[in-house]
Structure formats: structure tokens, C-alpha cells
Tab-separated table of C-alpha atoms and ligand atoms in Angstrom:
chain	number	residue	atom	x	y	z
A	209	UNK	CA	109.376	38.923	6.270
A	210	UNK	CA	112.074	38.137	3.739
A	211	UNK	CA	114.998	40.483	4.175
A	212	UNK	CA	118.176	41.047	2.191
A	213	UNK	CA	121.096	42.741	3.937
A	214	UNK	CA	123.836	44.158	1.719
A	215	UNK	CA	127.183	44.553	3.496
A	216	UNK	CA	128.529	42.154	6.135
A	217	UNK	CA	130.495	44.619	8.272
A	218	UNK	CA	129.634	45.435	11.884
A	219	UNK	CA	126.282	46.979	11.059
A	220	UNK	CA	125.212	44.501	8.375
A	221	UNK	CA	126.133	41.365	10.285
A	222	UNK	CA	124.474	42.487	13.491
A	223	UNK	CA	121.400	43.683	11.588
A	224	UNK	CA	121.069	40.481	9.570
A	225	UNK	CA	121.636	38.166	12.515
A	226	UNK	CA	119.242	40.101	14.758
A	227	UNK	CA	116.488	40.224	12.126
A	228	UNK	CA	116.808	36.441	11.880
A	229	UNK	CA	116.799	36.175	15.668
A	230	UNK	CA	113.425	37.953	15.845
A	231	UNK	CA	111.921	35.603	13.264
A	232	UNK	CA	112.571	36.968	9.767
A	233	UNK	CA	114.188	35.073	6.900
A	234	UNK	CA	117.439	36.814	6.048
A	235	UNK	CA	120.062	36.555	3.329
A	236	UNK	CA	123.224	38.628	3.848
A	237	UNK	CA	125.551	39.402	0.994
A	238	UNK	CA	128.873	41.209	0.532
A	239	UNK	CA	131.179	41.877	-2.402
A	240	UNK	CA	134.077	40.541	-0.298
A	241	UNK	CA	133.901	36.839	-1.163
A	242	UNK	CA	136.405	35.963	1.561
A	243	UNK	CA	134.056	37.329	4.221
A	244	UNK	CA	131.178	35.213	2.935
A	245	UNK	CA	133.405	32.119	2.835
A	246	UNK	CA	134.466	32.741	6.448
A	247	UNK	CA	130.811	33.112	7.484
A	248	UNK	CA	129.726	30.003	5.582
A	249	UNK	CA	132.564	28.078	7.254
A	250	UNK	CA	131.133	29.025	10.662
A	251	UNK	CA	133.620	31.829	11.398
A	252	UNK	CA	133.071	35.525	12.006
A	253	UNK	CA	135.130	38.304	10.398
A	254	UNK	CA	134.744	40.477	13.525
A	255	UNK	CA	134.620	40.069	17.281
A	256	UNK	CA	131.329	41.236	18.773
A	257	UNK	CA	129.847	39.779	21.978
A	258	UNK	CA	126.874	37.411	21.367
A	259	UNK	CA	127.157	37.674	17.589
A	260	UNK	CA	128.698	34.220	17.184
A	261	UNK	CA	125.871	32.567	19.166
A	262	UNK	CA	123.033	34.174	17.273
A	263	UNK	CA	124.668	33.688	13.878
A	264	UNK	CA	125.286	30.004	14.643
A	265	UNK	CA	121.781	29.413	15.989
A	266	UNK	CA	119.962	31.213	13.196
A	267	UNK	CA	122.019	29.551	10.478
A	268	UNK	CA	121.207	26.167	12.075
A	269	UNK	CA	117.531	27.106	12.270
A	270	UNK	CA	117.657	28.081	8.584
A	271	UNK	CA	116.530	31.695	8.998
A	272	UNK	CA	119.946	33.166	8.177
A	273	UNK	CA	122.256	32.533	5.239
A	274	UNK	CA	125.177	34.217	3.499
A	275	UNK	CA	125.608	34.469	-0.243
A	276	UNK	CA	128.122	35.974	-2.644
A	277	UNK	CA	125.381	36.144	-5.243
A	278	UNK	CA	124.163	39.700	-4.882
A	279	UNK	CA	121.437	39.403	-7.538
A	280	UNK	CA	119.907	36.364	-5.846
A	281	UNK	CA	120.080	37.998	-2.436
A	282	UNK	CA	118.359	41.140	-3.746
A	283	UNK	CA	115.590	39.113	-5.416
A	284	UNK	CA	115.047	37.179	-2.190
A	285	UNK	CA	114.182	40.219	-0.056
A	286	UNK	CA	110.895	42.115	0.187
A	287	UNK	CA	113.013	44.681	1.989
A	288	UNK	CA	116.671	45.352	1.145
A	289	UNK	CA	118.778	46.933	3.894
A	290	UNK	CA	121.854	48.786	2.673
A	291	UNK	CA	124.618	48.389	5.276
A	292	UNK	CA	127.703	49.213	3.226
A	293	UNK	CA	130.556	51.409	4.434
A	294	UNK	CA	130.615	55.181	4.035
A	295	UNK	CA	134.266	55.892	4.928
A	296	UNK	CA	135.642	59.428	5.051
A	297	UNK	CA	137.111	60.982	1.912
A	298	UNK	CA	140.337	63.010	2.328
A	299	UNK	CA	138.198	66.173	2.701
A	300	UNK	CA	136.131	64.611	5.513
A	301	UNK	CA	132.963	64.098	3.479
A	302	UNK	CA	131.415	60.633	3.454
A	303	UNK	CA	132.365	58.489	0.480
A	304	UNK	CA	129.001	57.456	-0.952
A	305	UNK	CA	130.309	55.415	-3.887
A	306	UNK	CA	129.323	52.086	-2.283
A	307	UNK	CA	125.776	53.359	-1.677
A	308	UNK	CA	125.509	54.588	-5.266
A	309	UNK	CA	126.845	51.291	-6.569
A	310	UNK	CA	124.445	49.203	-4.488
A	311	UNK	CA	121.446	51.398	-5.433
A	312	UNK	CA	122.181	50.856	-9.128
A	313	UNK	CA	122.569	47.099	-8.619
A	314	UNK	CA	119.278	46.875	-6.721
A	315	UNK	CA	117.602	48.794	-9.563
A	316	UNK	CA	118.933	46.460	-12.217
A	317	UNK	CA	118.609	43.128	-10.393
A	318	UNK	CA	115.166	43.478	-8.777
A	319	UNK	CA	112.222	41.573	-10.262
A	320	UNK	CA	109.528	42.454	-7.714
A	321	UNK	CA	108.638	45.553	-5.622
A	322	UNK	CA	111.228	46.415	-3.003
A	323	UNK	CA	111.480	48.563	0.039
A	324	UNK	CA	115.058	49.862	-0.022
A	325	UNK	CA	116.258	50.906	3.433
A	326	UNK	CA	119.425	52.911	4.129
A	327	UNK	CA	121.004	51.784	7.362
A	328	UNK	CA	124.495	53.034	6.581
A	329	UNK	CA	125.228	56.458	8.052
A	330	UNK	CA	124.746	58.934	5.221
A	331	UNK	CA	124.490	62.708	4.846
A	332	UNK	CA	121.007	64.199	4.748
A	333	UNK	CA	119.428	64.067	1.272
A	334	UNK	CA	121.166	60.817	0.297
A	335	UNK	CA	117.730	59.174	0.227
A	336	UNK	CA	116.695	61.493	-2.619
A	337	UNK	CA	119.738	60.395	-4.642
A	338	UNK	CA	119.021	56.727	-3.941
A	339	UNK	CA	115.423	57.202	-5.115
A	340	UNK	CA	116.600	58.854	-8.314
A	341	UNK	CA	119.173	56.109	-8.990
A	342	UNK	CA	116.535	53.404	-8.449
A	343	UNK	CA	114.087	55.021	-10.836
A	344	UNK	CA	116.678	55.812	-13.548
A	345	UNK	CA	118.482	52.466	-13.541
A	346	UNK	CA	115.333	50.434	-12.843
A	347	UNK	CA	113.262	51.967	-15.612
A	348	UNK	CA	113.573	48.919	-17.910
A	349	UNK	CA	112.289	46.401	-15.370
A	350	UNK	CA	109.361	48.581	-14.314
A	351	UNK	CA	109.813	47.398	-10.724
A	352	UNK	CA	108.350	49.681	-8.068
A	353	UNK	CA	110.751	50.906	-5.376
A	354	UNK	CA	110.144	52.729	-2.132
A	355	UNK	CA	112.952	54.175	-0.040
A	356	UNK	CA	113.329	54.600	3.717
A	357	UNK	CA	116.045	55.600	6.161
A	358	UNK	CA	116.489	53.549	9.308
A	359	UNK	CA	119.644	54.714	11.117
A	360	UNK	CA	121.337	52.381	13.555
A	361	UNK	CA	122.446	53.372	17.035
A	362	UNK	CA	124.557	50.303	17.712
A	363	UNK	CA	127.578	50.593	19.923
A	364	UNK	CA	130.400	48.205	19.183
A	365	UNK	CA	130.776	45.806	22.071
A	366	UNK	CA	127.052	45.866	22.863
A	367	UNK	CA	125.653	45.962	19.329
A	368	UNK	CA	123.545	42.800	19.574
A	369	UNK	CA	121.839	43.875	22.783
A	370	UNK	CA	121.456	47.425	21.440
A	371	UNK	CA	119.687	46.034	18.378
A	372	UNK	CA	117.360	43.705	20.241
A	373	UNK	CA	116.648	46.126	23.106
A	374	UNK	CA	116.914	49.629	21.646
A	375	UNK	CA	115.879	52.898	23.306
A	376	UNK	CA	114.331	54.009	20.046
A	377	UNK	CA	113.812	52.922	16.472
A	378	UNK	CA	113.840	55.736	13.927
A	379	UNK	CA	112.272	55.243	10.518
A	380	UNK	CA	112.351	57.980	7.918
A	381	UNK	CA	109.688	57.429	5.255
A	382	UNK	CA	107.809	59.288	2.557
A	383	UNK	CA	104.805	56.972	2.333
A	384	UNK	CA	102.445	54.963	4.562
A	385	UNK	CA	103.308	51.648	2.891
A	386	UNK	CA	106.985	51.869	3.862
A	387	UNK	CA	106.046	52.855	7.401
A	388	UNK	CA	103.755	49.823	7.705
A	389	UNK	CA	106.418	47.490	6.317
A	390	UNK	CA	109.008	48.773	8.769
A	391	UNK	CA	106.546	48.544	11.666
A	392	UNK	CA	106.078	44.909	10.668
A	393	UNK	CA	109.840	44.300	10.469
A	394	UNK	CA	110.365	45.682	13.979
A	395	UNK	CA	107.102	44.474	15.588
A	396	UNK	CA	108.763	41.615	17.541
A	397	UNK	CA	111.054	44.229	19.127
A	398	UNK	CA	108.547	47.051	19.627
A	399	UNK	CA	106.062	44.656	21.189
A	400	UNK	CA	108.779	42.574	22.884
A	401	UNK	CA	107.298	39.473	21.289
A	402	UNK	CA	110.422	37.359	20.874
A	403	UNK	CA	112.335	35.207	23.316
A	404	UNK	CA	115.703	36.883	23.676
A	405	UNK	CA	118.436	34.296	24.000
A	406	UNK	CA	121.121	36.785	24.932
A	407	UNK	CA	119.117	38.902	27.382
A	408	UNK	CA	120.876	40.283	30.440
A	409	UNK	CA	120.201	42.745	33.245
A	410	UNK	CA	121.433	45.745	31.238
A	411	UNK	CA	118.547	45.370	28.755
A	412	UNK	CA	115.896	48.059	29.303
A	413	UNK	CA	112.564	46.684	30.490
A	414	UNK	CA	110.430	49.269	28.688
A	415	UNK	CA	109.344	49.036	25.066
A	416	UNK	CA	111.335	51.211	22.648
A	417	UNK	CA	109.994	54.381	21.073
A	418	UNK	CA	109.116	53.966	17.411
A	419	UNK	CA	109.694	57.334	15.758
A	420	UNK	CA	108.408	58.002	12.270
A	421	UNK	CA	110.065	60.964	10.554
A	422	UNK	CA	110.836	62.238	7.083
A	423	UNK	CA	113.777	60.605	5.312
A	424	UNK	CA	115.823	63.812	5.595
A	425	UNK	CA	115.220	64.027	9.352
A	426	UNK	CA	116.111	60.367	9.927
A	427	UNK	CA	119.394	60.861	8.107
A	428	UNK	CA	120.151	64.005	10.068
A	429	UNK	CA	119.231	62.393	13.413
A	430	UNK	CA	122.100	59.929	13.102
A	431	UNK	CA	124.730	62.595	12.458
A	432	UNK	CA	123.255	64.909	15.075
A	433	UNK	CA	123.272	62.138	17.651
A	434	UNK	CA	126.866	60.999	17.139
A	435	UNK	CA	128.109	64.584	16.886
A	436	UNK	CA	126.384	65.457	20.139
A	437	UNK	CA	128.118	62.529	21.856
A	438	UNK	CA	131.429	63.730	20.422
A	439	UNK	CA	130.800	67.264	21.685
A	440	UNK	CA	129.921	65.911	25.122
A	441	UNK	CA	133.143	63.885	25.356
A	442	UNK	CA	135.240	66.858	24.216
A	443	UNK	CA	133.480	69.020	26.765
A	444	UNK	CA	134.370	66.533	29.509
A	445	UNK	CA	137.976	66.499	28.262
A	446	UNK	CA	138.164	70.283	28.293
A	447	UNK	CA	136.795	70.379	31.858
A	448	UNK	CA	139.302	67.657	32.820
A	449	UNK	CA	142.141	69.869	31.566
A	450	UNK	CA	140.782	72.720	33.687
A	451	UNK	CA	140.603	70.417	36.705
A	452	UNK	CA	144.215	69.411	36.196
A	453	UNK	CA	145.432	72.997	35.924
A	454	UNK	CA	143.274	74.376	38.713
A	455	UNK	CA	143.477	71.594	41.294
A	456	UNK	CA	139.940	70.196	40.991
A	457	UNK	CA	138.920	66.585	40.365
A	458	UNK	CA	137.090	65.574	37.175
A	459	UNK	CA	135.404	62.579	38.803
A	460	UNK	CA	133.816	64.818	41.399
A	461	UNK	CA	132.871	67.397	38.805
A	462	UNK	CA	131.329	64.969	36.297
A	463	UNK	CA	129.488	63.144	39.051
A	464	UNK	CA	127.749	66.390	39.979
A	465	UNK	CA	127.188	67.306	36.316
A	466	UNK	CA	125.699	63.910	35.593
A	467	UNK	CA	123.192	64.163	38.417
A	468	UNK	CA	121.521	67.047	36.602
A	469	UNK	CA	118.958	65.207	34.452
A	470	UNK	CA	119.285	67.899	31.784
A	471	UNK	CA	122.919	66.900	31.342
A	472	UNK	CA	122.862	63.173	32.148
A	473	UNK	CA	125.702	61.046	33.367
A	474	UNK	CA	126.655	59.249	30.165
A	475	UNK	CA	129.571	60.126	27.908
A	476	UNK	CA	131.380	62.342	30.379
A	477	UNK	CA	134.450	60.126	30.820
A	478	UNK	CA	137.617	62.050	29.991
A	479	UNK	CA	140.826	60.559	28.669
A	480	UNK	CA	142.473	59.935	25.329
A	481	UNK	CA	139.355	61.043	23.479
A	482	UNK	CA	136.886	59.421	21.147
A	483	UNK	CA	137.903	57.023	18.405
A	484	UNK	CA	136.323	54.249	16.369
A	485	UNK	CA	134.755	54.240	12.974
A	486	UNK	CA	131.722	56.326	13.863
A	487	UNK	CA	132.223	59.367	16.087
A	488	UNK	CA	135.363	60.783	14.370
A	489	UNK	CA	134.045	60.302	10.836
A	490	UNK	CA	130.483	61.310	11.621
A	491	UNK	CA	131.446	64.608	13.230
A	492	UNK	CA	133.686	65.336	10.245
A	493	UNK	CA	130.957	64.514	7.760
A	494	UNK	CA	128.453	66.616	9.726
A	495	UNK	CA	130.901	69.542	9.653
A	496	UNK	CA	131.247	69.294	5.873
A	497	UNK	CA	127.493	68.939	5.452
A	498	UNK	CA	126.852	72.030	7.579
A	499	UNK	CA	129.531	74.026	5.772
A	500	UNK	CA	128.005	73.151	2.424
A	501	UNK	CA	124.648	74.263	3.725
A	502	UNK	CA	126.161	77.556	4.937
A	503	UNK	CA	125.645	76.827	8.644
A	504	UNK	CA	128.103	77.952	11.359
A	505	UNK	CA	129.584	74.659	12.576
A	506	UNK	CA	132.379	76.109	14.731
A	507	UNK	CA	130.991	74.261	17.773
A	508	UNK	CA	131.606	70.933	16.044
A	509	UNK	CA	135.019	72.042	14.790
A	510	UNK	CA	136.114	72.894	18.319
A	511	UNK	CA	134.971	69.504	19.597
A	512	UNK	CA	136.962	67.829	16.848
A	513	UNK	CA	140.040	69.971	17.528
A	514	UNK	CA	139.931	69.212	21.261
A	515	UNK	CA	139.771	65.517	20.449
A	516	UNK	CA	142.754	65.668	18.101
A	517	UNK	CA	144.739	67.471	20.785
A	518	UNK	CA	144.186	64.711	23.389
A	519	UNK	CA	146.977	62.481	22.147
A	520	UNK	CA	149.501	65.295	21.909
A	521	UNK	CA	148.829	66.510	25.427
A	522	UNK	CA	149.051	62.949	26.745
A	523	UNK	CA	152.412	62.552	24.986
A	524	UNK	CA	153.544	65.787	26.630
A	525	UNK	CA	152.678	64.284	29.984
A	526	UNK	CA	154.716	61.177	29.138
A	527	UNK	CA	157.623	63.388	28.037
A	528	UNK	CA	157.519	65.369	31.275
A	529	UNK	CA	157.590	62.203	33.350
A	530	UNK	CA	160.068	60.168	31.336
A	531	UNK	CA	162.244	63.109	30.277
A	532	UNK	CA	163.635	61.471	27.115
A	533	UNK	CA	161.354	59.019	25.289
A	534	UNK	CA	164.037	57.598	23.012
A	535	UNK	CA	164.940	54.032	24.017
A	536	UNK	CA	162.464	53.994	26.903
A	537	UNK	CA	160.478	50.755	27.068
A	538	UNK	CA	156.819	51.658	27.242
A	539	UNK	CA	154.038	49.128	27.778
A	540	UNK	CA	150.647	49.952	26.263
A	541	UNK	CA	147.684	48.188	27.804
A	542	UNK	CA	144.738	48.202	25.383
A	543	UNK	CA	144.698	48.839	21.638
A	544	UNK	CA	141.037	48.690	20.644
A	545	UNK	CA	139.236	52.049	20.389
A	546	UNK	CA	137.143	50.949	23.376
A	547	UNK	CA	136.624	47.745	25.396
A	548	UNK	CA	134.796	44.648	24.154
A	549	UNK	CA	135.776	45.031	20.547
A	550	UNK	CA	138.734	44.131	18.357
A	551	UNK	CA	138.216	47.294	16.306
A	552	UNK	CA	141.257	49.558	16.046
A	553	UNK	CA	139.949	51.971	13.420
A	554	UNK	CA	140.789	55.521	14.526
A	555	UNK	CA	141.747	54.071	17.914
A	556	UNK	CA	143.498	56.644	20.146
A	557	UNK	CA	145.923	53.874	21.231
A	558	UNK	CA	147.197	53.436	17.670
A	559	UNK	CA	147.685	57.158	17.196
A	560	UNK	CA	149.470	57.403	20.529
A	561	UNK	CA	151.811	54.491	19.762
A	562	UNK	CA	152.697	55.972	16.383
A	563	UNK	CA	153.755	59.206	18.069
A	564	UNK	CA	155.807	57.440	20.714
A	565	UNK	CA	157.521	55.353	18.027
A	566	UNK	CA	158.461	58.504	16.106
A	567	UNK	CA	160.279	59.694	19.220
A	568	UNK	CA	162.232	56.448	19.436
A	569	UNK	CA	160.401	54.756	22.319
A	570	UNK	CA	160.322	50.949	22.317
A	571	UNK	CA	156.700	49.896	22.472
A	572	UNK	CA	155.226	46.634	23.608
A	573	UNK	CA	151.477	46.111	23.793
A	574	UNK	CA	148.719	43.823	24.965
A	575	UNK	CA	145.002	43.777	24.183
A	576	UNK	CA	142.599	40.878	24.803
A	577	UNK	CA	141.123	41.025	21.277
A	578	UNK	CA	142.752	43.635	19.068
A	579	UNK	CA	146.371	42.454	18.694
A	580	UNK	CA	145.733	40.623	15.403
A	581	UNK	CA	144.399	43.756	13.749
A	582	UNK	CA	146.985	46.026	15.402
A	583	UNK	CA	149.951	43.952	14.247
A	584	UNK	CA	148.966	44.624	10.643
A	585	UNK	CA	149.265	48.402	11.110
A	586	UNK	CA	151.970	48.500	13.789
A	587	UNK	CA	154.470	45.787	12.852
A	588	UNK	CA	157.351	47.229	14.916
A	589	UNK	CA	155.486	46.841	18.217
A	590	UNK	CA	156.214	43.788	20.359
A	591	UNK	CA	152.933	42.012	21.194
A	592	UNK	CA	152.734	40.204	24.540
A	593	UNK	CA	150.659	37.281	25.780
A	594	UNK	CA	149.324	39.027	28.857
A	595	UNK	CA	149.620	42.130	30.985
A	596	UNK	CA	152.378	40.573	33.105
A	597	UNK	CA	154.710	39.732	30.240
A	598	UNK	CA	153.837	43.178	28.890
A	599	UNK	CA	155.139	45.035	31.893
A	600	UNK	CA	158.383	43.091	32.464
A	601	UNK	CA	161.323	45.495	32.564
A	602	UNK	CA	159.388	48.529	31.334
A	603	UNK	CA	159.903	52.199	32.192
A	604	UNK	CA	156.217	53.082	32.054
A	605	UNK	CA	152.799	51.610	31.474
A	606	UNK	CA	150.091	53.455	29.563
A	607	UNK	CA	146.455	52.358	29.867
A	608	UNK	CA	144.871	53.221	26.527
A	609	UNK	CA	141.657	51.146	26.602
A	610	UNK	CA	139.564	50.496	29.689
A	611	UNK	CA	138.999	46.733	29.354
A	612	UNK	CA	137.246	45.862	32.639
A	613	UNK	CA	139.546	42.903	33.344
A	614	UNK	CA	142.521	45.268	33.595
A	615	UNK	CA	141.081	46.456	36.887
A	616	UNK	CA	141.512	43.017	38.402
A	617	UNK	CA	145.131	42.462	37.433
A	618	UNK	CA	147.610	41.647	40.189
A	619	UNK	CA	148.986	45.181	40.346
A	620	UNK	CA	151.579	44.358	43.028
A	621	UNK	CA	153.104	41.806	40.720
A	622	UNK	CA	153.085	44.340	37.870
A	623	UNK	CA	154.809	46.896	40.095
A	624	UNK	CA	157.574	44.398	40.858
A	625	UNK	CA	158.076	43.530	37.203
A	626	UNK	CA	158.444	47.127	36.054
A	627	UNK	CA	161.804	48.855	35.963
A	628	UNK	CA	160.045	52.013	37.067
A	629	UNK	CA	156.513	51.683	38.503
A	630	UNK	CA	155.076	54.539	36.477
A	631	UNK	CA	151.485	54.259	35.254
A	632	UNK	CA	149.818	56.779	32.947
A	633	UNK	CA	146.148	55.931	32.983
A	634	UNK	CA	144.674	57.435	29.817
A	635	UNK	CA	141.176	56.209	30.660
A	636	UNK	CA	140.948	56.861	34.410
A	637	UNK	CA	140.336	53.160	34.863
A	638	UNK	CA	142.093	52.641	38.177
A	639	UNK	CA	141.648	54.023	41.638
A	640	UNK	CA	144.288	56.699	42.146
A	641	UNK	CA	144.585	56.301	45.915
A	642	UNK	CA	144.893	52.502	45.700
A	643	UNK	CA	147.577	52.709	43.008
A	644	UNK	CA	149.584	55.191	45.039
A	645	UNK	CA	149.201	53.041	48.137
A	646	UNK	CA	150.701	50.173	46.130
A	647	UNK	CA	153.753	52.314	45.431
A	648	UNK	CA	153.049	53.354	41.855
A	649	UNK	CA	153.796	56.755	40.399
A	650	UNK	CA	150.275	57.044	39.099
A	651	UNK	CA	148.978	59.733	36.735
A	652	UNK	CA	145.518	59.941	35.224
A	653	UNK	CA	143.402	62.580	33.492
A	654	UNK	CA	141.986	65.576	35.338
A	655	UNK	CA	142.038	63.960	38.744
A	656	UNK	CA	143.262	65.679	41.814
A	657	UNK	CA	146.576	64.391	43.086
A	658	UNK	CA	146.298	65.789	46.605
A	659	UNK	CA	147.833	63.387	49.143
A	660	UNK	CA	145.465	61.519	51.424
A	661	UNK	CA	142.433	62.019	49.207
A	662	UNK	CA	140.178	59.104	49.992
A	663	UNK	CA	136.942	59.798	48.134
A	664	UNK	CA	135.452	56.719	46.500
A	665	UNK	CA	135.467	57.263	42.755
A	666	UNK	CA	132.302	56.477	40.821
A	667	UNK	CA	132.550	53.206	38.890
A	668	UNK	CA	133.381	53.529	35.225
A	669	UNK	CA	131.244	51.130	33.212
A	670	UNK	CA	132.314	48.561	30.687
A	671	UNK	CA	130.644	50.401	27.835
A	672	UNK	CA	132.432	53.641	28.616
A	673	UNK	CA	129.269	55.633	28.357
A	674	UNK	CA	128.805	56.305	32.028
A	675	UNK	CA	130.773	58.472	34.345
B	1024	LIG	C1	128.927	55.139	18.428
B	1024	LIG	C2	127.551	55.533	18.992
B	1024	LIG	O1	127.604	55.492	20.402
B	1024	LIG	C3	126.478	54.596	18.450
B	1024	LIG	O2	125.196	55.007	18.902
B	1024	LIG	C4	126.530	54.645	16.927
B	1024	LIG	O3	125.563	53.819	16.336
B	1024	LIG	C5	127.908	54.261	16.435
B	1024	LIG	O4	128.864	55.138	17.015
B	1024	LIG	P1	130.741	53.287	18.956
B	1024	LIG	O5	131.526	53.812	17.811
B	1024	LIG	O6	130.586	51.814	19.092
B	1024	LIG	O7	129.245	53.866	18.934
B	1024	LIG	O8	131.448	53.829	20.271
B	1024	LIG	P2	131.034	54.675	21.547
B	1024	LIG	O9	130.634	53.784	22.655
B	1024	LIG	O10	130.097	55.745	21.177
B	1024	LIG	O11	132.448	55.299	21.912
B	1024	LIG	C6	133.144	56.111	20.967
B	1024	LIG	C7	134.464	56.571	21.503
B	1024	LIG	O12	134.266	57.535	22.514
B	1024	LIG	C8	135.341	55.482	22.111
B	1024	LIG	O13	136.671	55.687	21.687
B	1024	LIG	C9	135.221	55.710	23.609
B	1024	LIG	O14	136.349	55.269	24.322
B	1024	LIG	C10	135.072	57.220	23.662
B	1024	LIG	N1	134.379	57.706	24.852
B	1024	LIG	C11	133.086	57.331	25.094
B	1024	LIG	C12	135.022	58.578	25.705
B	1024	LIG	O15	136.185	58.942	25.490
B	1024	LIG	N2	134.356	59.055	26.793
B	1024	LIG	C13	133.074	58.696	27.069
B	1024	LIG	O16	132.532	59.183	28.074
B	1024	LIG	C14	132.422	57.810	26.205
């Protein structure tokens, strides 16, 4: 099929490149000309594992191209996927101006029938507004439009594999024709009929579920899903606080919780809380949507409040241990909102650093991918080349992102470089007993500090969704 993707952010780029990878002809467009220039020059505006390979290969094989000419891109596609941003407004609601703008442009620029698919995360009933905009602004051309919702469940850091090997594909439609078109678009994935060049052992062997719903349900599914994950993380954080106060161990508790199949083991890792451009904004938008609809959303509000409190209580811990923060040299390991991404939007690390800076601490930081983006928002931080330079002469080290390679650092050497071997592990990345045996003052979240405790801790995975 011929597909147009509007918006070359995380979702749009991964969507466009993956559609090309499974055999479609794709043109991606964006109103940011600089982004398109970067892509046409062979660069990528974001870091996402595997994305560079599949973009390069599909451009070379002539299935994927990038254009600043929105009208041409729209006319090219039988299906147009809207992947523009829906950032939060000051009141927490999603800003839908980009969706509205794109819907009007599609209406005006189209010359042949189009299936218009919302992939951006939008509040329920947005599809009805898109339909109305298409029919009002497209009335002169007489072009026929159908609308569908096809939410994405891509996690940054594993987005390409998530797209090509999903658990489920949700399509919200109002008519059989749109359903058939979307079945066709996804057939290579649902029938596993393409040769995956980036396949690895983490890819599920079974075929994904293909769920057909109403447009309203599809839109709601996305918010409900991300909000549930947010609630689950906040629940784990609340239980971790109880463990800390009452002398229990969160790893032991979540391991037992996770073995109950009704609960599941994913998304129970406590720490600095959830960040990124999806969970925090989606739970907020879902709260506003529920409030407008007159639904009691206090459950979601509590989850959000617990998350906001994570940074403050972690700072309290740092204050207790360091006494005065002013003029203390604090190393922060990890800046991205989670591993395997350079994304720092709503990253707990950034929030944490800002608070420590306010109290006069001297911050130096290291992250394998996110330092470029962080330096733009935190210019007063000293950025280091590696974890060893980072820790030289510091009073404390805070682990804010659980990059897997941090586990394999030479921790004895780090201990010797630090002025005071104090580690505050905000992601429970390291083994408490091993760190103490190495001579560190080691503090993590919700774990028992009893001497001589030797239990093996369950492995925390790279994607931070497992216990
Ligand atoms: C999320 C959803 O998972 C994905 O399905 C959706 O399409 C987009 O939003 P993403 O934003 O990439 O994906 O991040 P995710 O892996 O969900 O993690 C979100 C945040 O929660 C991160 O800051 C992470 O560190 C934190 N987290 C995750 C925890 O604190 N504990 C956990 O157990 C899991």
C-alpha cells in the first residue's frame, strides 16, 4: 500500500520506517524542515535502537522517503497516518491544535479517497472532530474520507521491535472498508509474513491479536493502558515506601506479587517514578477527560500525586545522608527518562537535578545518550565523558537511570575515586549486598538494609518493565 505519515517524531519515524520494512511504500513528512533535511542527509533526529538500520535500508531500497512537501505526501498515500504531537496544555488537557491543523490540510490537499488514521494519542471522541473537519474543509474537492484510530503501544528504546512484533494491534473503525484496509496494512505483521532484519530473542513467537473496536474505544484504550501502567508503578512505589518504613524488602514483595498471574510481574519496579513523554501526560489527560465526563478519577489523581512526590522524598533521603547539600559535589549517573533512549522529556533525573541545584549542590552528570539534550536544559551541570570521570572527588553518586552497562562498571575503582563512597540508587539497579561488601554506603528504594542479608535479587530488565 501507499502510506503517508505526517509527523517525524518518535511515533511517526518508527511507524513510517516499519511500514516500509514490511513492504509498503511510505512518504513521511513534517513541518519542521530541519528534521526532513537531517533525514534526507542520512541522519536521525532521535536515538532509537535499530531505527537507523531500517531507515537506511528502506531508503536505499526506495520504499521510504522524506518530504517537506505536505501536499505531495498527502496525495501520495491511500492511507494517511497522523503522528503529530499532542503535548499537555497548562491545565493538563492534550493540545489538539496540531491534529486539527493536519486534518484541515488533509481535507484541502487530498485529490483521491483517503483513509485517515489517528496514531497520535488523543482523548476519546477526537475521531468525531477529525471526521467533521475533513467533511467541512474537504467539501469543495468532494473527496471521500474515512477515519480510523490505531493507537500505538511503542516503548521508547524498543519501539522498532514493539512495532514489528506487537502483542496486539488495535484498530478503531466505523466501517468495514477501513477495517479491511487496516487489515491489509498490518497483514505482513499479523501473519508474520516478512523477514525481520532486526529480530532478536525478546520478540514474541506468537502472532499478535488484531482487535477491531469502535473509534471511541480505540482512543480510550490507549489512555486506559498508559494510565494503568502509571497506577501500577505508583502502587509499587507506595509499597516500597511501606517496606522502607516497616523493615520489609520491596524486591521480595514484588517478586511474590508478580508471580500472581492476575497481577503480573511487569511495571512493579520502584524508584524515582515514571517519566517520559507518555505516562505523565497521558494520565493527566485521562484525568481531565474523566473530570469533564463527570467520572470520579481520584484513583488516577493519587497515582499522579505519588509520582510527583518521588523526587521530593528522594531529595529528603539525600539531605539526611549529606546533611547540607550546598557545595556538595553530587554525581548523577543517567539522565534519560529510562535506558536505551536519549529522551529527557519529563525525566525524573532532570527534575531531581533541578531541585539539587536550587539547594546549591554542584552537579556533574553522565549519560550514554542523553547529555546533548540535557545540556540544553541544564547548562550549569558539568557533563563528563564516562562514569569514572563523573565520580572523581564527589561526595555522593545518584543513579537516576538504569542503563544496563552501569551494572558492569568497575565499582571498586569508582569507590576509590569518590571523596565519600555514598551511592543513592534511585532505580534499584545494583545489588545491595555486593555494594556494601565493596565498602560503599549504599542506599536504594524500599529494600531491606539488614546486615548479612544474602538473598539473590531478581534481575531488573533493560526495558524496566519487569521486576
Ligand atoms: C509508554 C508505554 O509503555 C507504551 O506502551 C506507550 O506506547 C508509550 O508510553 P515509554 O514512555 O517508552 O512507553 O516508557 P515506559 O517503558 O512505559 O516507562 C515509562 C516510565 O516509567 C519510565 O520513566 C520508567 O523508568 C518508569 N518505570 C517503568 C518505572 O518507574 N517502574 C517500572 O516498573 C516501569
